[in-house]
Each structure stands twice: as C-alpha cells, then as structure tokens.
Coordinates of C-alpha atoms and ligand atoms in Angstrom, one line a residue:
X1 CA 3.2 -35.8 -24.4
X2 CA 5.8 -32.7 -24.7
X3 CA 8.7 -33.5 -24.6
X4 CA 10.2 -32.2 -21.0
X5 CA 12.2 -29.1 -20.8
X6 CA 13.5 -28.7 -17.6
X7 CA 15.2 -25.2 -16.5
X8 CA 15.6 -23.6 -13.7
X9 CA 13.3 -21.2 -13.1
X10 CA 13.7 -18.3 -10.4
X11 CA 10.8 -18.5 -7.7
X12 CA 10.6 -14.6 -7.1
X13 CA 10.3 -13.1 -10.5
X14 CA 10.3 -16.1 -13.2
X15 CA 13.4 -15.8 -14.8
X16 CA 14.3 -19.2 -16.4
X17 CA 18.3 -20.9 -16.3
X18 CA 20.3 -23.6 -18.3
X19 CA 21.8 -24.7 -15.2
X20 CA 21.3 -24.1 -11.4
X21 CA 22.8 -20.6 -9.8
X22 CA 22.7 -19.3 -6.4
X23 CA 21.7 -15.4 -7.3
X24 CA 18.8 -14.7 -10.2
X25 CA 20.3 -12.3 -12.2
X26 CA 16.9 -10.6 -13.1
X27 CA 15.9 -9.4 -9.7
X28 CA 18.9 -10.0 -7.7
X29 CA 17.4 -12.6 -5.1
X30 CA 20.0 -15.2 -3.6
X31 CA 18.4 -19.1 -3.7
X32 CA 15.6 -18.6 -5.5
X33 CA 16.1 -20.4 -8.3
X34 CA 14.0 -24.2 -8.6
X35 CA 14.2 -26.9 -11.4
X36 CA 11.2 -27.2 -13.3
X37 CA 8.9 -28.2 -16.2
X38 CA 9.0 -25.6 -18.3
X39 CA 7.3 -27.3 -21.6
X40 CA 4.4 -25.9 -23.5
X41 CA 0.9 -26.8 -22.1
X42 CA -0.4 -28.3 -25.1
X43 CA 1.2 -31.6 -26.3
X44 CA 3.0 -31.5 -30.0
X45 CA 1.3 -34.2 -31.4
X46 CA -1.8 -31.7 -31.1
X47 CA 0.2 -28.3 -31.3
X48 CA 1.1 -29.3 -35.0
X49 CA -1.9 -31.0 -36.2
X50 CA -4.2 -28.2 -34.5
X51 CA -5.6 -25.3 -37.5
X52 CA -6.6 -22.2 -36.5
X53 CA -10.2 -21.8 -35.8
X54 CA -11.8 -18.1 -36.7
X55 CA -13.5 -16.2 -35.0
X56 CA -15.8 -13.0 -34.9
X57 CA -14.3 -9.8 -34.7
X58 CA -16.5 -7.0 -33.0
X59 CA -17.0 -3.5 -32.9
X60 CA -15.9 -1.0 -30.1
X61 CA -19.6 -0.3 -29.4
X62 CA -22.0 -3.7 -28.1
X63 CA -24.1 -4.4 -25.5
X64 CA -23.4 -5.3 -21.9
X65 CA -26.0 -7.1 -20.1
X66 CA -24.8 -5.7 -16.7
X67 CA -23.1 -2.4 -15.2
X68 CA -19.7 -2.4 -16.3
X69 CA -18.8 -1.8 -12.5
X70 CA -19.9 -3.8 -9.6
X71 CA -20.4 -1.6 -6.5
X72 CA -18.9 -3.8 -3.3
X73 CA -20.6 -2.2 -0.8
X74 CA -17.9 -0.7 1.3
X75 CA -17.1 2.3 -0.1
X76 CA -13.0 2.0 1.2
X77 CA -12.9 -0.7 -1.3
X78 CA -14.4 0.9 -4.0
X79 CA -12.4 4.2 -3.6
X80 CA -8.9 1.8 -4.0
X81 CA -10.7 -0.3 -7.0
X82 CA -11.7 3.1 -9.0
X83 CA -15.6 2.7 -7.9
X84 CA -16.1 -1.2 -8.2
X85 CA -15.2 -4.4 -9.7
X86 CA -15.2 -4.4 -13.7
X87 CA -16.7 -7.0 -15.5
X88 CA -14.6 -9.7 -16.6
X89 CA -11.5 -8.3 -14.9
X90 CA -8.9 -9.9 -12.8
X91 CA -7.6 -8.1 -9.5
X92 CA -4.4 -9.2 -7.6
X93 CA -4.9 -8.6 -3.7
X94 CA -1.3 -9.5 -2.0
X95 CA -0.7 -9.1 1.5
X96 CA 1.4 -10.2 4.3
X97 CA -0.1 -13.7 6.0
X98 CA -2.7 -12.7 8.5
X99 CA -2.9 -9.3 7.6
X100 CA -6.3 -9.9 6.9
X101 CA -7.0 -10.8 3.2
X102 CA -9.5 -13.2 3.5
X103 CA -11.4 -11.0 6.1
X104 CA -11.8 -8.3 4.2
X105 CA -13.0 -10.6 1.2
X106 CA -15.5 -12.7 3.4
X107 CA -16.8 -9.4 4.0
X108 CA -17.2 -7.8 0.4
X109 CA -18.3 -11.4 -0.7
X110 CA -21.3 -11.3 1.8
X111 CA -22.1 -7.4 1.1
X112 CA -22.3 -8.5 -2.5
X113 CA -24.3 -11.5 -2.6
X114 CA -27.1 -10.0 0.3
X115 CA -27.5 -7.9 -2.9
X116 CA -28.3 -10.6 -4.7
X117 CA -25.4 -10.9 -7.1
X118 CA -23.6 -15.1 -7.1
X119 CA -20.9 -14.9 -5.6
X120 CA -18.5 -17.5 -5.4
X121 CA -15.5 -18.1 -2.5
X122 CA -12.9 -20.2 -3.6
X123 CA -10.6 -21.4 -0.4
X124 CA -7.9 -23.1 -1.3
X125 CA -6.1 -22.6 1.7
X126 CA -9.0 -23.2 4.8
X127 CA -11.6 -25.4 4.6
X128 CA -15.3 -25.0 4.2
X129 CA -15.5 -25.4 8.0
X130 CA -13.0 -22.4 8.6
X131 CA -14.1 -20.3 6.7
X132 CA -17.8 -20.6 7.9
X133 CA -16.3 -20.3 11.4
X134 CA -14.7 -17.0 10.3
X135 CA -18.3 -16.0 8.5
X136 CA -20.1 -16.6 12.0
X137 CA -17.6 -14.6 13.9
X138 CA -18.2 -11.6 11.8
X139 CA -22.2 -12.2 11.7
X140 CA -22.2 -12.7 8.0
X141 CA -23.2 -16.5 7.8
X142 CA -26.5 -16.0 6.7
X143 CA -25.4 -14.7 3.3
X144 CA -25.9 -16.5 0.4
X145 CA -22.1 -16.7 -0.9
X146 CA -21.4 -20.2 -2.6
X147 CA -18.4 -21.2 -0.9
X148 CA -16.4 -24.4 -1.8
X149 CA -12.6 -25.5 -0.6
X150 CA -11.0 -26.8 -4.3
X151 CA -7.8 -25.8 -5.6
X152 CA -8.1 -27.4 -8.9
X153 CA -8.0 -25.1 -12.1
X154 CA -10.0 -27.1 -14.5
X155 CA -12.5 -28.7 -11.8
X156 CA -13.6 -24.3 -10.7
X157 CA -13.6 -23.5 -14.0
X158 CA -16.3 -26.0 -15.0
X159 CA -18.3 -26.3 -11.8
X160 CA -18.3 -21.9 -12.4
X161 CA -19.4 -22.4 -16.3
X162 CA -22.3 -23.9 -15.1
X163 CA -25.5 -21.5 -14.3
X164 CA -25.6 -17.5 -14.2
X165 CA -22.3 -16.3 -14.7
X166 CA -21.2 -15.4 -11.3
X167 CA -20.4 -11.3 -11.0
X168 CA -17.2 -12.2 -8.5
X169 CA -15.3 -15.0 -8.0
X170 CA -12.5 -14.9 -4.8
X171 CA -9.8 -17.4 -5.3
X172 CA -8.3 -17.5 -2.3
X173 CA -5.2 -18.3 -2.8
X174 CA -3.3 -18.6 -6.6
X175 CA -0.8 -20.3 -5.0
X176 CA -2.8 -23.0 -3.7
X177 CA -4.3 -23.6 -7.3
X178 CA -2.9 -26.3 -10.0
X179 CA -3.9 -26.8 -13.4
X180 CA -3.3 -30.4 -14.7
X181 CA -1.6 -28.7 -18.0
X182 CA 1.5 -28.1 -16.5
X183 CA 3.7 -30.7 -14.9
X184 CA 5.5 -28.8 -11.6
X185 CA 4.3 -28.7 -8.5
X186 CA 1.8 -26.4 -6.8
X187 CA 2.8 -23.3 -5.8
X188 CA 6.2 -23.0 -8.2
X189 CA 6.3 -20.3 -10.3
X190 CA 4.7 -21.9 -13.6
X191 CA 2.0 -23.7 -12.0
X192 CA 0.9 -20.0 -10.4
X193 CA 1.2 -18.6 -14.0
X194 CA -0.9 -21.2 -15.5
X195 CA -3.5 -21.2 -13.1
X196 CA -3.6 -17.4 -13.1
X197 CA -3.6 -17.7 -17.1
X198 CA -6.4 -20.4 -17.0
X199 CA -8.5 -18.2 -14.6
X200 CA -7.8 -14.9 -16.6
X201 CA -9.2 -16.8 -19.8
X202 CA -12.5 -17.6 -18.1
X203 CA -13.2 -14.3 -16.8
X204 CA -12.4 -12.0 -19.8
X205 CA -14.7 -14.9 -21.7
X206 CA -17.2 -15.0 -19.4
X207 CA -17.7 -11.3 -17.9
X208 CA -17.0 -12.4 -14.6
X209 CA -14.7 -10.6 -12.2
X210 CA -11.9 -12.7 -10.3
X211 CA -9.9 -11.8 -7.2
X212 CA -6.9 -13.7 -6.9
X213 CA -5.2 -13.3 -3.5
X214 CA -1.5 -13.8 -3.4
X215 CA 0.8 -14.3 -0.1
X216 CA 3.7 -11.6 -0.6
X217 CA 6.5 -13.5 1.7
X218 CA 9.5 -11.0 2.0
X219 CA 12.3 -14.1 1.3
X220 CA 10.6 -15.1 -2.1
X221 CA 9.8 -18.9 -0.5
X222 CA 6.2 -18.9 -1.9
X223 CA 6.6 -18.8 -6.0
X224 CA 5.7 -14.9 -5.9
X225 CA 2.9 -13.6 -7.2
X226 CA 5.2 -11.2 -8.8
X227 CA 4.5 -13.0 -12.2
X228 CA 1.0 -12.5 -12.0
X229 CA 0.9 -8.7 -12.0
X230 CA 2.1 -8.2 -15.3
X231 CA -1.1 -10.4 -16.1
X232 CA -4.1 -9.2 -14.0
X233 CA -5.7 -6.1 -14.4
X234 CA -5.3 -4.3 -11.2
X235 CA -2.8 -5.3 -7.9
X236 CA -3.4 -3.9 -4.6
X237 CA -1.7 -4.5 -1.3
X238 CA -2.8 -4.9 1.9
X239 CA -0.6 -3.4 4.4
X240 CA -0.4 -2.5 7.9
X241 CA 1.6 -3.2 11.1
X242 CA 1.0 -6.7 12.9
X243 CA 0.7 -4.8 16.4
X244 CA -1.7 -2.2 15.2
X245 CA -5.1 -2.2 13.6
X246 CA -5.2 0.1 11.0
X247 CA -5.1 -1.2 7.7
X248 CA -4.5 0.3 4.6
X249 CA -5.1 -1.2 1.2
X250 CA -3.3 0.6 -1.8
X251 CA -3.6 -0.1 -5.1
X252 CA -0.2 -0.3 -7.0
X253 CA -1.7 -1.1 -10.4
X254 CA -4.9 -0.4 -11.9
X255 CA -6.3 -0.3 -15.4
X256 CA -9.4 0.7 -14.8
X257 CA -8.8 3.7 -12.4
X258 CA -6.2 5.6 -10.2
X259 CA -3.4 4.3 -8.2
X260 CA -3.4 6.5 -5.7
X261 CA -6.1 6.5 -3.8
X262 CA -6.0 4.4 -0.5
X263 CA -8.6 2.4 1.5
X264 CA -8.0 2.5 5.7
X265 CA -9.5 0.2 7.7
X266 CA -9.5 -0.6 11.5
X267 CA -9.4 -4.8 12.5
X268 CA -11.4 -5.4 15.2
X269 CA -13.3 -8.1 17.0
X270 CA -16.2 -8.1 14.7
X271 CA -13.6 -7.8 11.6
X272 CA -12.6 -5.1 9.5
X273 CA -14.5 -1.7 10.1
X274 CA -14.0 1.1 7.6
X275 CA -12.6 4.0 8.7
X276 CA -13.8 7.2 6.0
X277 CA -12.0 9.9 8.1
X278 CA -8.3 8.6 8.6
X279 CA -7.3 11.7 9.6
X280 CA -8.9 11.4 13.2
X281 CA -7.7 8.0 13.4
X282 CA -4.4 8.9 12.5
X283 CA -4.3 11.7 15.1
X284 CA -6.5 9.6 17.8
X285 CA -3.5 8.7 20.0
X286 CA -1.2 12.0 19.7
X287 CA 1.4 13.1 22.5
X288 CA 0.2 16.5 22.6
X289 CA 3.5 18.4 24.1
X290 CA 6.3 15.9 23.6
X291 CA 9.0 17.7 21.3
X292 CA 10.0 16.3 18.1
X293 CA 6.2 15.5 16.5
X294 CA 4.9 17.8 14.0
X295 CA 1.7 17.3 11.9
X296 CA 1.8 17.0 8.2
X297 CA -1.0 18.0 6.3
X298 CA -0.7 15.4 3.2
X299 CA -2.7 14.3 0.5
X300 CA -3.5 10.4 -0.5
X301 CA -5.4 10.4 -3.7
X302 CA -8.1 13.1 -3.3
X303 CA -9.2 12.8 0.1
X304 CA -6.6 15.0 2.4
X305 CA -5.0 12.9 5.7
X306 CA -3.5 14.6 8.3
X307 CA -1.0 11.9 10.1
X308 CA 2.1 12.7 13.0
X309 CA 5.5 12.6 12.1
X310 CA 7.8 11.4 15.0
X311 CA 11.4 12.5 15.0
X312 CA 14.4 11.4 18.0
X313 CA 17.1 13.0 17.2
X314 CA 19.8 12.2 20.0
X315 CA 23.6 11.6 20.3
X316 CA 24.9 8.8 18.9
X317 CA 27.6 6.6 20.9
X318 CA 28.6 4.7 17.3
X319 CA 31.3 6.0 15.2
X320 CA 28.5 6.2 11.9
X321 CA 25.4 7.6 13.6
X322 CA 22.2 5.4 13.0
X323 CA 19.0 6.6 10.4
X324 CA 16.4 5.1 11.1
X325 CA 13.0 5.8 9.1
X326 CA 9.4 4.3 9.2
X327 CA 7.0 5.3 7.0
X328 CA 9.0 7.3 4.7
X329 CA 11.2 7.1 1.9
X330 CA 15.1 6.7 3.9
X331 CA 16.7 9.1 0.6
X332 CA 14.3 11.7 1.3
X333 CA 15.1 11.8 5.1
X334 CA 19.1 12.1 4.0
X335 CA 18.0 14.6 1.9
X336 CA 16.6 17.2 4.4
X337 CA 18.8 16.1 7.1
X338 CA 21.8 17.3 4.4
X339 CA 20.0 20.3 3.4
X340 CA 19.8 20.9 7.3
X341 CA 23.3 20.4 7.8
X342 CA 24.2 22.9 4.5
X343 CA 22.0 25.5 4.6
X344 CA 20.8 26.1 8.1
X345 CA 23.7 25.1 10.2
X346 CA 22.1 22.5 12.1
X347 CA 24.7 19.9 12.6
X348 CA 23.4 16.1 12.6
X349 CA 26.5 14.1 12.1
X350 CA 27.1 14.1 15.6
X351 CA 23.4 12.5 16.4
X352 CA 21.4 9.4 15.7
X353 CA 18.1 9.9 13.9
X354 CA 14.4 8.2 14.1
X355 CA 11.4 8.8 12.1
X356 CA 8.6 7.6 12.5
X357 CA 5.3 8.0 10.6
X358 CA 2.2 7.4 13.1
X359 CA -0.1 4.9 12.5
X360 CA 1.6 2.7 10.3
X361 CA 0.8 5.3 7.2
X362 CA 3.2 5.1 3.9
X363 CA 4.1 8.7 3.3
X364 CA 5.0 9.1 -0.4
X365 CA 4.7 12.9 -1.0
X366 CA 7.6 15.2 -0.8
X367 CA 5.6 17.7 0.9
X368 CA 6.5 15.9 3.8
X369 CA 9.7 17.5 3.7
X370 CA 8.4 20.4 6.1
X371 CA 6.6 18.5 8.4
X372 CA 9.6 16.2 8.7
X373 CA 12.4 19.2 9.1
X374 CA 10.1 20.9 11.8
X375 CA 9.9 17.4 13.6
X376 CA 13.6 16.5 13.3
X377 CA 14.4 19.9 14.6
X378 CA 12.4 20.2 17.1
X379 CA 13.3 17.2 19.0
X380 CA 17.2 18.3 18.7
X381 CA 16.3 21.5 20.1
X382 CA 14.2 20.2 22.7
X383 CA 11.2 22.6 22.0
X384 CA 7.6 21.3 21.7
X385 CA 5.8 22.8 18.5
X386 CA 2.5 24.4 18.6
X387 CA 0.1 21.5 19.2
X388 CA -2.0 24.0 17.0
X389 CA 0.0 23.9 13.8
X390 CA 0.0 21.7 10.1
X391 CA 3.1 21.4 8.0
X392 CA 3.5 21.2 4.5
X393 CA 5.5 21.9 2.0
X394 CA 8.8 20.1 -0.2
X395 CA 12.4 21.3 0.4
X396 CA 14.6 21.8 -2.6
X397 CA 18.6 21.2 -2.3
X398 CA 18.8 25.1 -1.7
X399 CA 16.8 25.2 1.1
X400 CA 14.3 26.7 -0.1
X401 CA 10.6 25.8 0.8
X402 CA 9.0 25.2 -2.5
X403 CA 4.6 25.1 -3.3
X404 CA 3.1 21.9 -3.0
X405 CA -0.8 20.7 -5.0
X406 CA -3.8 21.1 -2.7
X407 CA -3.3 23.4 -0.6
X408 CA -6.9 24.5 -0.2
X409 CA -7.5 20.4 0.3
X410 CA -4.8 20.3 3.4
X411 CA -6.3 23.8 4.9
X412 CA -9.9 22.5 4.4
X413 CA -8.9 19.0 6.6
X414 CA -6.7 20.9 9.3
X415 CA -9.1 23.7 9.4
X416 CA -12.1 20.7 10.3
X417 CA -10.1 18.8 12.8
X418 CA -9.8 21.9 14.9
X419 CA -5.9 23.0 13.7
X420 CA -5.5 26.7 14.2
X421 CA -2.5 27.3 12.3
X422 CA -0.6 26.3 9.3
X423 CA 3.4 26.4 8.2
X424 CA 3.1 26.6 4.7
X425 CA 5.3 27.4 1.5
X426 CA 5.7 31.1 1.0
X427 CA 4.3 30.8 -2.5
X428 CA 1.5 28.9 -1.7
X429 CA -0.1 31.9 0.7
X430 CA -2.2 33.1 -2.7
X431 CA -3.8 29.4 -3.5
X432 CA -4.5 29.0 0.4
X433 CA -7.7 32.1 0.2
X434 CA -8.0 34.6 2.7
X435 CA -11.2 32.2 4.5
X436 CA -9.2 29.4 5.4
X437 CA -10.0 29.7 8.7
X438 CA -6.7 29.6 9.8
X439 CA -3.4 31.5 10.5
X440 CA -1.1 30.8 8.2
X441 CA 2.7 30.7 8.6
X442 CA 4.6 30.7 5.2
X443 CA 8.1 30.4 5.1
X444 CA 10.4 30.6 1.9
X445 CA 13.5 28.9 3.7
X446 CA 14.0 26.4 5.6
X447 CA 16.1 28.6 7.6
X448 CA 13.4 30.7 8.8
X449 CA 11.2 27.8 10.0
X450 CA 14.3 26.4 12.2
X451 CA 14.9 29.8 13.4
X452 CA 11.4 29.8 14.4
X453 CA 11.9 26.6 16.2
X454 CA 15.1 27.4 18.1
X455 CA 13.0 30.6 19.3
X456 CA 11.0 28.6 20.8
X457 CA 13.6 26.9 22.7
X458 CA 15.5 29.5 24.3
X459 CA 12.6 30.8 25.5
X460 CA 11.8 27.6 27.1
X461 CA 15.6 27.4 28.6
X462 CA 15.5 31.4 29.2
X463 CA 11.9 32.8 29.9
X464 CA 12.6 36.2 30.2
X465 CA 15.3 36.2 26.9
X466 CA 13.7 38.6 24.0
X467 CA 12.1 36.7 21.7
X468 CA 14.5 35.7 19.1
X469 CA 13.4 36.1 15.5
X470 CA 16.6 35.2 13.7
X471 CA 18.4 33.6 16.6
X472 CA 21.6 32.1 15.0
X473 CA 20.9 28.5 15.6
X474 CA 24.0 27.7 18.0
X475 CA 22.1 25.9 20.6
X476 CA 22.2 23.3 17.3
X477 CA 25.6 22.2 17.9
X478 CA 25.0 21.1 22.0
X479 CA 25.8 17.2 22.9
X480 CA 28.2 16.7 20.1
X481 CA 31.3 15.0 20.7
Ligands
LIG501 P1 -7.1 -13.4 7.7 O1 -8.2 -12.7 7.0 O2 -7.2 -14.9 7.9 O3 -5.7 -13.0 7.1 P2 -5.1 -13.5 5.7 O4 -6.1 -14.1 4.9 O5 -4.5 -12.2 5.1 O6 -4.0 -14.4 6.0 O7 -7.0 -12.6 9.1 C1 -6.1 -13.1 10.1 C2 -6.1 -12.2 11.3 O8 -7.1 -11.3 11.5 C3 -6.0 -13.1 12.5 O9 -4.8 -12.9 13.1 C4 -7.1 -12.7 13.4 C5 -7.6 -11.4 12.9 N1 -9.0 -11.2 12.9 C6 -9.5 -10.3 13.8 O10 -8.8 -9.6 14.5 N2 -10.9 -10.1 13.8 C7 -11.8 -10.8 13.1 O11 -13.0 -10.6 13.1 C8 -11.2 -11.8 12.2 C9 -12.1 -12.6 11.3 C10 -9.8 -11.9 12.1
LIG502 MG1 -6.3 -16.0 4.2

C-alpha cells in the first residue's frame, strides 16, 4: 500500500498545504482547506516493479466508425456545444442546485436514445425511482435510456465496457462518484479529480461522450468542480434566476467550438422548452412608458438579442450613494456613470443608482454602454424614451460614442420585432445600409444623446417650451443635497 501523504488540500481550487490555514492562498477562499490523502493511486510495490508497455502510435488521418458529432436534438443545446457532442469527449455542465441540470439532461438523453443511440443516465444523486418520476412528468418514460443509480467509478466503467459503446454517458453528479484508488472521502477534492480522471480515460479510449454535472455552491462547501475544468473538454453553465424561468446555458470553455454562443430556455410544467427567439422573450413583459428603460440592441454569439435595460436613478439618503447592477459588469456601470459626470455634466454623486438587465440575461458587450447611459439618464430626468427606439453602441473615456460589430445583425432583429428607430454610433451610419428599415439616430457624443433626452423632458414639464436641441442639461443637477 502507499505510503499515506496527508496535506491539506483546499476544497475550492485544489491547492495542497503542509499544515492547516484558514485562507487558500491560491484563490483567496477563507475555510476551505480539508486534510486529506493525497498519495499516488497506484501502490509502490507496483509503481517500481511496473515496465512500460508500448504502444501504437497513429496517423492524423483514420477512420471513425461514427459522426464525429452527435446531434442532441434540441437545437439550444447544440448551438452552446458547437453543433453536438464529440466523440469521446468530456463536457462539464455546472449549475446552481435546482436550476434544472438534470432536466435538461433527462431531456437530451431521451431525444437521443428515441433515435436510437445507447444512452446511459448515471444518477448518483436520485434514485432510479426519482428519476423515472421526473421522466413521467415530462412524458419522456417511454424512451429507451438505460438508467441506473451507482456512484462507483470502477463498477460504471465496467458495467459501460460491456456491449456497444454507448454514444453519451450523463453522470449525474462527479461529486457523488468514488473511485476505490484513492483513499478520501467522496466528494473532496481528490476523490472528484480521480473519478473525473478515471471517466475521462474511458471516454477518450472508448469514443464515447460523457457529461459530468457538477453543483457550483457559491461558499466552495462541495469539493468544486473547479478542478475538473482544466480536465474536461468543454464547461458550460447553467444559469438563471430562481424566481424566473428563463434559463440560459453558456458555455465558458469549449475545444471543440465557440464560447460565445448561448442556449435560452423557458422551465415550465412540462420541463424545459426551448426558446429560438430570445429576443421576444426578453421583451415579452416590457413597461412600455415608464422612464429609465431603454432597449439594447446586443449580440450573443451570432444570433442578435434585443433585451431591456432598467435604470433607478434617485437620491440617495447615505453619505456614499449605493450602485447597484444586475446583469452587467459593476466597472463598466462606474465607467459611464464617470464619463456622465465628466463630460456631459450630469451629476450622479448626489443619487443612488440601479441597473437592472431584464430577464435575468448576462450582458457582456460594451455596446451596452449606450443603451445603459440612455437608461440611466432618462430615469434622472424623468423622461420616457421612445418605446420605438434600439440602443447601441460603447462609450470611450472621452465621451465619445464609438462603432460597435454587427450592426446590420442588431438593425435586422430590431427592424423584425417591429422597432422603428435606432440610436446608433455616428460611425456606424455607413455599415447600417440605407434599407434597414429603420430611422436611424447616430450620435458621436454622449453629450448629444443626453441632450436629446433632457429635450424630452422639458417638454414633458413645459409643453409649449421650444424644442431644445442643445438644452444645457441643468435640470441634471435637481434633488441633490
Ligand atoms: P432539476 O433538474 O432537478 O435541477 P438540478 O438537477 O439542476 O438540481 O430541476 C429542479 C427544478 O426544476 C425543481 O425546482 C422543479 C423544476 N421543474 C419544473 O419546473 N418543471 C419540470 O418539468 C421539472 C422536471 C422540474
Ligand atoms: Mg439534479
């Protein structure tokens, strides 16, 4: 038997200790750190005795007996994966618990195996009874998917070696799993790693592809499945807000296509639909004429989504006014509410400030910026924007509004759901076509668009006042104390 090393290994990113500490300093994370066997797999008596066995090397060109990329049959999924499962690669889906992880794979298991492929579900977590229970609710029980509640390693990995290699394996979860070659407990940190390693092996052998599911819990109790990204193939997430039922599942790694294309889908009774036109989800609830929302016109991947931004901006009663962003990255929102503040003489510091993307979308693109100005401005001032009108466009530290990619892509989307106008970069008039179909608003400063915006709200306070096409934006500095 190895001789046993034990270390203290840190439960959130694997970084192994001498002695015990209270902070990792890899990652950062406070009590994370648990004793544990950390001694090679294979016993000395054999790792010294044991001479190398060869083996054949190949040639880049060969035969495959199958497609190289299994189709799931939802076409959300496939989008996220880069157009189906490889063979004989490993895919990490983490989640929140009860976000719906093994819903969505009950689902692509049954699509899969209706088509005839063996499939195999692996619960570790629910037993054979649950999970038929959940297959019945969604009206999927009559698929042939070959479903069994194990957790270990060694016991899957010869029950699977047995028969047609199966073209997708769900293990449901890695942390459930144990491998008897390790000595720590199930669900630390090295008996995740060795599973994952153990399951890797077989699939890259075998041509099989494996879905491990991991449970992402924000205080790094669970040994995270941090560890096992650097080793799978692809990651994705499964996001969304508990009290909503959009879902969104991105993919934050991928070696076998791109990373950012997303997958929506909608929970419902009858499980998870797919939604292929966010857009008119996105938009499905809007408060048309309520100040402070502006559309945004954004890309995700290739496919355009047009999503609402929501802005309070109101005065604050604390002596450091509150920021408070949803959706979006918090550095970006200090960055336009600065360039606000510098350039356009909008004064904030006075005022707390919300944003909030609808829908429980991620906003990553910096041609937010616009869409998020017009918002934040428009609630100050107290003047509804044109329920009409897209935004797009990034900001720079001068102020001014600078081209964004796509722009044909956003038009195309707006122009479809029924948008009449778009508030676009200056610069990005000549991409945009003369048949866009709509009426298009470019702006080169930031200061023009907020201009524009306190226009419209004098002549909501003063109907009869001229319009104001350069109004000096006064009105801005109202409420503060
Ligand atoms: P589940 O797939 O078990 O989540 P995970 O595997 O990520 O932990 O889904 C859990 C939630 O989904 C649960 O709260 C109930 C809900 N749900 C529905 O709303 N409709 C359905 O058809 C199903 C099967 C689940
Ligand atoms: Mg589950």
């Amino acid at each position: 038997m190895a001789k046993s090393t034990l270390s203290f290994v840190c439960q959130n990113c694997g970084a192994a200790y001498n002695r015990w500490q209270g902070k990792c300093e890899s990652c950062g994370e406070w009590n994370t750190l648990a004793e544990e066997d950390t001694s090679g797999s294979v016993p000395v008596s054999i790792r010294s005795k044991r001479k190398g066995r060869t083996f054949a090397l190949e040639s880049l060109s060969g035969k495959t007996q199958d497609a190289p990329r299994l189709s799931s049959g939802m076409s959300e999924l496939d989008r996220v994966t880069g157009g189906g499962f490889v063979r004989g690669s490993v895919l990490l889906l983490g989640g929140d618990p009860g976000i719906g992880k093994s819903t969505l794979l009950t689902q692509a298991t049954s699509l899969l195996a209706r088509a005839g492929h063996r499939v195999v579900y692996i619960s570790g977590e629910e037993a054979v009874a649950q999970v038929r229970l959940r297959a019945e609710r969604l009206g999927l029980s009559d698929a042939p998917v070959q479903l069994a509640a194990e957790t270990s390693v060694e016991d899957i990995v010869s029950t699977l070696s047995e028969g047609a290699v199966p073209r997708l394996i769900v293990i449901d979860s890695i942390q459930t799993m144990w491998t008897d070659t390790v000595e720590s407990a199930p669900g630390t940190v090295t008996q995740v790693r060795a599973s994952a390693q153990a399951l890797i092996r077989f699939a890259k052998k075998t041509g099989a592809a494996i879905i491990l599911v991991g449970h992402v819990t924000k205080d790094g109790q669970i040994a995270g499945p941090r560890v096992v990204e650097h080793m799978v193939d692809a990651v994705m997430s499964f996001e969304g807000e508990g009290s909503q039922q959009f879902r969104i599942l991105r993919a934050v790694k991928n070696r076998f296509g791109p990373t950012d294309e997303i997958g929506v889908f909608e929970m419902t009774g009858l499980g998870l639909r797919e939604v292929t036109n966010p857009s008119e989800l996105f938009l499905s609830e809007r408060d048309l004429g309520t100040p402070g929302t502006a559309v945004f016109a954004g890309i995700e991947g290739t496919r355009p989504v047009l999503v609402e931004l929501q802005a309070l901006v109101a005065p604050t009663s604390l002596g450091t006014p509150r920021r408070a962003v949803v959706g979006w990255d918090p550095s970006r929102l200090s960055m336009v509410l600065a360039v606000l503040e510098a350039h356009c003489g909008v004064k904030l510091s006075g005022h707390d400030v919300y944003l909030n993307v609808a829908g429980g979308l991620r906003i990553h693109e910096p041609a937010a910026d616009l869409a998020a100005a017009a918002a934040l401005v428009s609630s100050l001032v107290n003047a509804q924007l044109p329920t009409d009108a897209v935004y797009f466009g990034e900001i720079s530290l001068s102020g001014v509004v600078r081209p964004v990619a796509q722009t044909p892509a956003r038009l195309k989307e707006a122009a479809k759901l029924g948008f009449q106008r778009a508030v676009l970069p200056e610069s990005a008039r000549g991409e945009a076509g003369g048949d866009a179909g709509l009426t298009l608003n470019a702006v080169n400063s930031l200061t023009t668009l907020v201009a524009e915006i306190a226009a419209r709200g004098s002549r909501r306070g003063e109907s009869n006042a001229p319009a104001e096409k350069n109004a000096t934006p006064a009105r801005f500095r109202r409420g503060e104390g």
